[in-house]
Short mmCIF file of C-alpha atoms in Angstrom, two decimals:
data_model
loop_
_atom_site.label_atom_id
_atom_site.label_comp_id
_atom_site.label_asym_id
_atom_site.label_seq_id
_atom_site.Cartn_x
_atom_site.Cartn_y
_atom_site.Cartn_z
CA MET A 1 -12.45 -13.51 10.98
CA LYS A 2 -15.18 -12.22 8.68
CA ALA A 3 -14.83 -9.58 5.98
CA GLY A 4 -17.68 -7.33 4.94
CA PHE A 5 -17.98 -5.44 1.68
CA ILE A 6 -20.34 -2.52 1.22
CA GLY A 7 -20.39 -2.02 -2.53
CA THR A 8 -19.64 -4.73 -5.07
CA GLY A 9 -19.08 -2.70 -8.21
CA SER A 10 -15.97 -3.02 -10.33
CA MET A 11 -13.30 -2.61 -7.64
CA GLY A 12 -15.31 -4.15 -4.82
CA SER A 13 -15.91 -7.34 -6.80
CA ILE A 14 -12.25 -7.43 -7.91
CA LEU A 15 -11.13 -7.34 -4.28
CA ILE A 16 -13.60 -10.02 -3.23
CA GLU A 17 -12.56 -12.36 -6.03
CA ALA A 18 -8.86 -11.69 -5.46
CA PHE A 19 -9.15 -12.44 -1.74
CA ILE A 20 -10.99 -15.69 -2.50
CA HIS A 21 -8.61 -16.81 -5.26
CA SER A 22 -5.58 -16.06 -3.09
CA GLY A 23 -6.94 -17.97 -0.12
CA ALA A 24 -6.99 -14.88 2.11
CA PHE A 25 -10.68 -15.52 2.77
CA ASN A 26 -12.98 -18.43 2.09
CA PRO A 27 -16.35 -17.46 0.60
CA GLU A 28 -17.98 -18.38 3.93
CA GLN A 29 -15.98 -15.59 5.57
CA ILE A 30 -17.40 -12.87 3.31
CA VAL A 31 -20.66 -10.93 3.61
CA ALA A 32 -21.53 -8.27 1.06
CA SER A 33 -24.20 -5.75 0.13
CA ASN A 34 -24.86 -3.53 -2.86
CA ARG A 35 -27.48 -1.01 -3.96
CA THR A 36 -28.18 -3.25 -6.96
CA MET A 37 -28.88 -6.62 -5.42
CA SER A 38 -28.24 -8.54 -8.65
CA LYS A 39 -24.54 -7.59 -8.52
CA VAL A 40 -23.97 -9.08 -5.10
CA SER A 41 -26.27 -12.03 -5.79
CA TRP A 42 -24.05 -12.96 -8.74
CA LEU A 43 -21.06 -13.18 -6.41
CA ALA A 44 -23.02 -15.36 -3.98
CA GLU A 45 -24.04 -17.68 -6.82
CA THR A 46 -20.49 -17.86 -8.16
CA TYR A 47 -18.79 -18.41 -4.79
CA SER A 48 -20.84 -20.82 -2.73
CA GLY A 49 -20.94 -19.75 0.88
CA LEU A 50 -20.55 -16.02 0.27
CA GLN A 51 -23.44 -14.26 1.95
CA ALA A 52 -25.35 -11.56 0.05
CA VAL A 53 -27.43 -9.33 2.31
CA HIS A 54 -29.87 -6.51 1.63
CA SER A 55 -28.72 -4.19 4.39
CA ASN A 56 -25.41 -2.40 4.95
CA ARG A 57 -26.06 -2.68 8.68
CA GLU A 58 -26.08 -6.46 8.37
CA VAL A 59 -22.63 -6.30 6.79
CA VAL A 60 -21.29 -4.29 9.71
CA GLN A 61 -22.96 -6.43 12.35
CA GLN A 62 -21.41 -9.63 10.95
CA SER A 63 -17.89 -8.40 10.09
CA ASP A 64 -14.54 -7.81 11.75
CA VAL A 65 -13.16 -5.79 8.83
CA ILE A 66 -15.46 -3.70 6.62
CA PHE A 67 -14.43 -2.53 3.15
CA LEU A 68 -16.25 0.57 1.91
CA CYS A 69 -16.18 0.18 -1.88
CA ILE A 70 -18.56 2.99 -2.77
CA LYS A 71 -18.51 6.28 -4.67
CA PRO A 72 -17.60 9.49 -2.81
CA GLY A 73 -21.12 10.86 -3.06
CA GLU A 74 -22.54 7.80 -1.30
CA TYR A 75 -20.25 7.90 1.74
CA LYS A 76 -22.17 10.20 4.08
CA LYS A 77 -25.43 8.36 3.49
CA VAL A 78 -23.82 4.97 4.12
CA ILE A 79 -21.95 6.18 7.19
CA ASP A 80 -25.12 7.67 8.67
CA GLU A 81 -26.75 4.28 8.11
CA ILE A 82 -24.05 2.15 9.74
CA LYS A 83 -22.43 4.38 12.38
CA GLU A 84 -24.54 3.11 15.27
CA ASP A 85 -23.39 -0.44 14.54
CA VAL A 86 -19.66 0.21 14.08
CA LEU A 87 -17.49 -0.81 17.05
CA PRO A 88 -14.06 0.48 18.16
CA SER A 89 -12.66 -3.05 17.71
CA GLN A 90 -13.57 -3.18 14.02
CA TYR A 91 -11.48 -2.17 11.03
CA VAL A 92 -13.08 0.08 8.42
CA VAL A 93 -11.16 0.24 5.14
CA SER A 94 -12.09 2.84 2.55
CA ILE A 95 -10.96 2.40 -1.06
CA THR A 96 -12.08 5.85 -2.23
CA SER A 97 -9.30 8.42 -2.49
CA PRO A 98 -11.21 11.77 -2.18
CA VAL A 99 -12.76 10.74 1.17
CA LEU A 100 -10.11 11.63 3.72
CA ILE A 101 -9.13 9.72 6.84
CA LYS A 102 -10.24 12.70 8.96
CA HIS A 103 -13.75 12.48 7.51
CA LEU A 104 -14.10 8.85 8.53
CA GLU A 105 -12.44 9.16 11.93
CA GLY A 106 -14.74 12.06 12.74
CA LEU A 107 -17.84 9.93 12.26
CA LEU A 108 -16.88 6.33 13.05
CA PRO A 109 -15.25 4.89 16.21
CA ALA A 110 -13.45 2.10 14.33
CA LYS A 111 -9.81 1.72 13.33
CA ILE A 112 -9.63 3.43 9.94
CA SER A 113 -7.41 2.81 6.93
CA LYS A 114 -7.61 3.94 3.34
CA VAL A 115 -6.44 1.45 0.74
CA ILE A 116 -6.25 2.19 -2.97
CA PRO A 117 -6.35 -1.10 -4.91
CA SER A 118 -5.61 -1.74 -8.58
CA ILE A 119 -7.16 -3.93 -11.24
CA THR A 120 -3.81 -5.78 -11.21
CA ASN A 121 -4.83 -7.19 -7.82
CA TYR A 122 -7.27 -9.42 -9.73
CA VAL A 123 -4.26 -11.49 -10.83
CA LEU A 124 -2.67 -11.18 -7.37
CA SER A 125 -0.16 -8.62 -8.57
CA GLY A 126 0.57 -4.91 -8.52
CA ALA A 127 0.44 -2.54 -5.57
CA THR A 128 -2.14 -1.50 -3.02
CA LEU A 129 -1.57 1.91 -1.49
CA CYS A 130 -2.00 2.02 2.29
CA ILE A 131 -2.82 5.09 4.38
CA HIS A 132 -3.53 4.41 8.04
CA GLY A 133 -5.49 6.50 10.51
CA ASN A 134 -4.46 7.63 13.99
CA ARG A 135 -6.20 4.75 15.76
CA MET A 136 -4.26 2.12 13.86
CA GLN A 137 -1.57 0.62 16.11
CA PRO A 138 1.56 -0.99 14.60
CA GLU A 139 0.03 -4.45 14.92
CA ASP A 140 -3.18 -3.24 13.21
CA LYS A 141 -1.22 -1.83 10.28
CA GLU A 142 0.72 -5.07 10.02
CA TRP A 143 -2.49 -7.12 10.02
CA ILE A 144 -4.10 -5.09 7.23
CA GLU A 145 -0.95 -5.13 5.12
CA ASN A 146 -0.46 -8.88 5.63
CA LEU A 147 -4.01 -9.36 4.38
CA LEU A 148 -3.36 -7.22 1.32
CA ALA A 149 -0.09 -9.06 0.67
CA HIS A 150 -2.16 -12.05 -0.45
CA VAL A 151 -3.24 -10.08 -3.53
CA SER A 152 -0.62 -7.36 -4.01
CA SER A 153 2.45 -5.55 -2.76
CA PRO A 154 1.19 -3.21 -0.01
CA ILE A 155 2.97 0.16 -0.09
CA ARG A 156 2.48 2.85 2.54
CA VAL A 157 2.07 6.34 1.12
CA SER A 158 1.28 9.75 2.53
CA GLU A 159 -2.32 10.85 2.10
CA SER A 160 -1.00 14.03 0.46
CA TYR A 161 0.43 11.87 -2.35
CA THR A 162 -2.68 9.74 -2.81
CA ARG A 163 -3.47 11.12 -6.24
CA ILE A 164 -0.09 10.77 -7.92
CA SER A 165 0.44 7.35 -6.32
CA SER A 166 -2.97 6.29 -7.64
CA ASP A 167 -2.20 7.71 -11.09
CA ILE A 168 0.75 5.34 -11.32
CA SER A 169 -0.53 2.22 -9.58
CA SER A 170 -4.29 2.29 -10.11
CA CYS A 171 -4.92 4.42 -13.23
CA GLY A 172 -1.64 3.32 -14.78
CA PRO A 173 -2.90 -0.03 -16.09
CA ALA A 174 -5.56 1.78 -18.16
CA PHE A 175 -3.05 4.37 -19.39
CA LEU A 176 -0.60 1.63 -20.35
CA ALA A 177 -3.36 -0.41 -22.02
CA ASN A 178 -4.33 2.65 -24.06
CA PHE A 179 -0.73 3.01 -25.26
CA ILE A 180 -0.52 -0.70 -26.11
CA GLN A 181 -3.84 -0.59 -27.99
CA SER A 182 -2.62 2.36 -30.05
CA PHE A 183 0.57 0.42 -30.84
CA ILE A 184 -1.51 -2.58 -31.94
CA ASP A 185 -3.88 -0.47 -34.04
CA ALA A 186 -0.98 1.19 -35.85
CA ALA A 187 0.73 -2.16 -36.48
CA VAL A 188 -2.44 -3.56 -38.03
CA GLU A 189 -3.12 -0.44 -40.11
CA VAL A 190 0.39 0.04 -41.49
CA THR A 191 1.55 -3.55 -42.01
CA GLY A 192 -1.54 -5.73 -42.26
CA ILE A 193 -0.49 -8.04 -39.40
CA SER A 194 -3.53 -9.72 -37.87
CA ARG A 195 -4.98 -8.05 -34.79
CA GLU A 196 -4.84 -11.34 -32.89
CA GLU A 197 -1.13 -11.82 -33.56
CA ALA A 198 -0.26 -8.19 -32.79
CA THR A 199 -2.25 -8.35 -29.54
CA MET A 200 -0.53 -11.57 -28.48
CA LEU A 201 2.91 -10.14 -29.20
CA ALA A 202 2.16 -6.87 -27.39
CA SER A 203 0.72 -8.67 -24.37
CA GLU A 204 3.71 -10.98 -24.03
CA MET A 205 6.04 -8.01 -24.46
CA THR A 206 4.23 -6.17 -21.64
CA LEU A 207 4.47 -9.16 -19.32
CA GLY A 208 8.16 -9.61 -20.00
CA THR A 209 8.88 -5.91 -19.57
CA GLY A 210 7.12 -5.93 -16.21
CA LYS A 211 9.32 -8.79 -15.06
CA LEU A 212 12.46 -6.99 -16.22
CA LEU A 213 11.44 -3.89 -14.24
CA THR A 214 10.56 -5.83 -11.07
CA THR A 215 12.69 -8.94 -10.72
CA GLY A 216 15.05 -8.49 -13.67
CA GLY A 217 17.26 -5.80 -12.21
CA PHE A 218 16.35 -3.08 -14.70
CA ASP A 219 14.80 0.34 -14.24
CA PRO A 220 13.12 2.18 -17.15
CA ILE A 221 16.27 4.12 -18.07
CA THR A 222 18.66 1.17 -18.04
CA LEU A 223 16.18 -0.94 -19.99
CA GLN A 224 15.99 1.65 -22.77
CA LYS A 225 19.77 1.96 -22.86
CA ARG A 226 20.14 -1.82 -23.15
CA VAL A 227 17.80 -2.04 -26.16
CA ARG A 228 18.63 1.30 -27.80
CA VAL A 229 21.56 0.50 -30.08
CA PRO A 230 22.92 3.79 -31.52
CA GLY A 231 21.69 4.21 -35.10
CA GLY A 232 19.37 1.21 -34.78
CA VAL A 233 15.63 0.70 -35.25
CA THR A 234 14.78 1.10 -31.55
CA ALA A 235 16.73 4.37 -31.38
CA GLU A 236 14.73 5.72 -34.33
CA GLY A 237 11.45 4.72 -32.71
CA LEU A 238 12.41 6.28 -29.37
CA ARG A 239 13.38 9.49 -31.17
CA ILE A 240 9.83 9.76 -32.55
CA MET A 241 8.32 9.04 -29.13
CA GLU A 242 10.52 11.58 -27.35
CA ARG A 243 9.49 14.20 -29.90
CA ASP A 244 5.77 13.53 -30.12
CA LEU A 245 5.03 12.54 -26.50
CA SER A 246 6.94 15.44 -24.98
CA GLY A 247 4.86 17.00 -22.21
CA MET A 248 2.00 14.52 -22.53
CA PHE A 249 2.40 12.98 -19.09
CA GLU A 250 2.77 16.37 -17.45
CA ARG A 251 -0.58 17.32 -19.00
CA LEU A 252 -2.07 13.99 -17.93
CA ILE A 253 -0.99 14.44 -14.30
CA ARG A 254 -2.26 18.02 -14.20
CA ALA A 255 -5.61 16.81 -15.55
CA THR A 256 -5.97 13.98 -13.02
CA HIS A 257 -4.98 16.29 -10.18
CA GLY A 258 -7.47 18.89 -11.34
CA LYS A 259 -10.27 16.33 -11.29
CA PHE A 260 -9.10 15.06 -7.90
CA GLU A 261 -9.22 18.58 -6.43
CA GLU A 262 -12.82 18.88 -7.64
CA ASP A 263 -13.67 15.54 -6.00
CA LEU A 264 -11.97 16.60 -2.75
CA GLU A 265 -14.00 19.79 -2.63
CA LYS A 266 -17.24 17.87 -3.22
CA ALA A 267 -16.39 15.34 -0.49
CA GLU A 268 -15.45 18.10 1.96
CA LEU A 269 -18.70 19.90 1.25
CA LEU A 270 -20.70 16.72 1.64
CA PHE A 271 -19.25 15.98 5.06
CA THR A 272 -19.41 19.61 6.20
CA LEU A 273 -23.01 20.32 5.22
CA LYS A 274 -24.45 17.18 6.77
CA GLN A 275 -22.76 17.20 10.17
#
């Protein structure tokens, strides 16, 4: 079994490294291409045996499963380049949310899935969102999800809920990191604690909280109730947060969905105009 990657930018390289570190693939089982050859050459130099090629067609010709890790605007060009080489027996996995399953199934004969990874997959954690096309049989879905289970918890979602699912699982780490950084900055500014110590404490707190919410038997509401002693320090802090953060996440979700709708329209236009 060989895995091909077209695109080795941020998320493409994260997936490659996660698959190697988890043992899902040996470097010798991976072939990759990128518009900027230096990015894929770095991976080949770092992981001996990984094959860096100059052509996307070479990736397809040598692979059983092909991951399309490219920007929405690049899809039609790449598909036009590789479509004559794609076989019905191959898996094509897109990681780009605005490009719909119907777009890919209309142009490629392969078995199509859309998978939305997360930066948390780099440490073999977090979720990957799975949306499978009409050609994917039960055993095909199981194979893809077993592969992803090496680096994540695969979760099937409806394509209509791609954006909100991605907001939580894929964008969420950045949103949470922003909150944590603001907490650290305020701690340093108000109290004079060193940034290194505040960062260490916040990072360990985040790790522990994640464990409580996954394997510890808590959900966000019960966790707050457990820590929030009436009249205590935590209760006072939560009061401030409930007042000042009210409506923020509703605005955030509306903003991400607005941007997603723009991206969907651009992708639809791209595929429609160039049929």
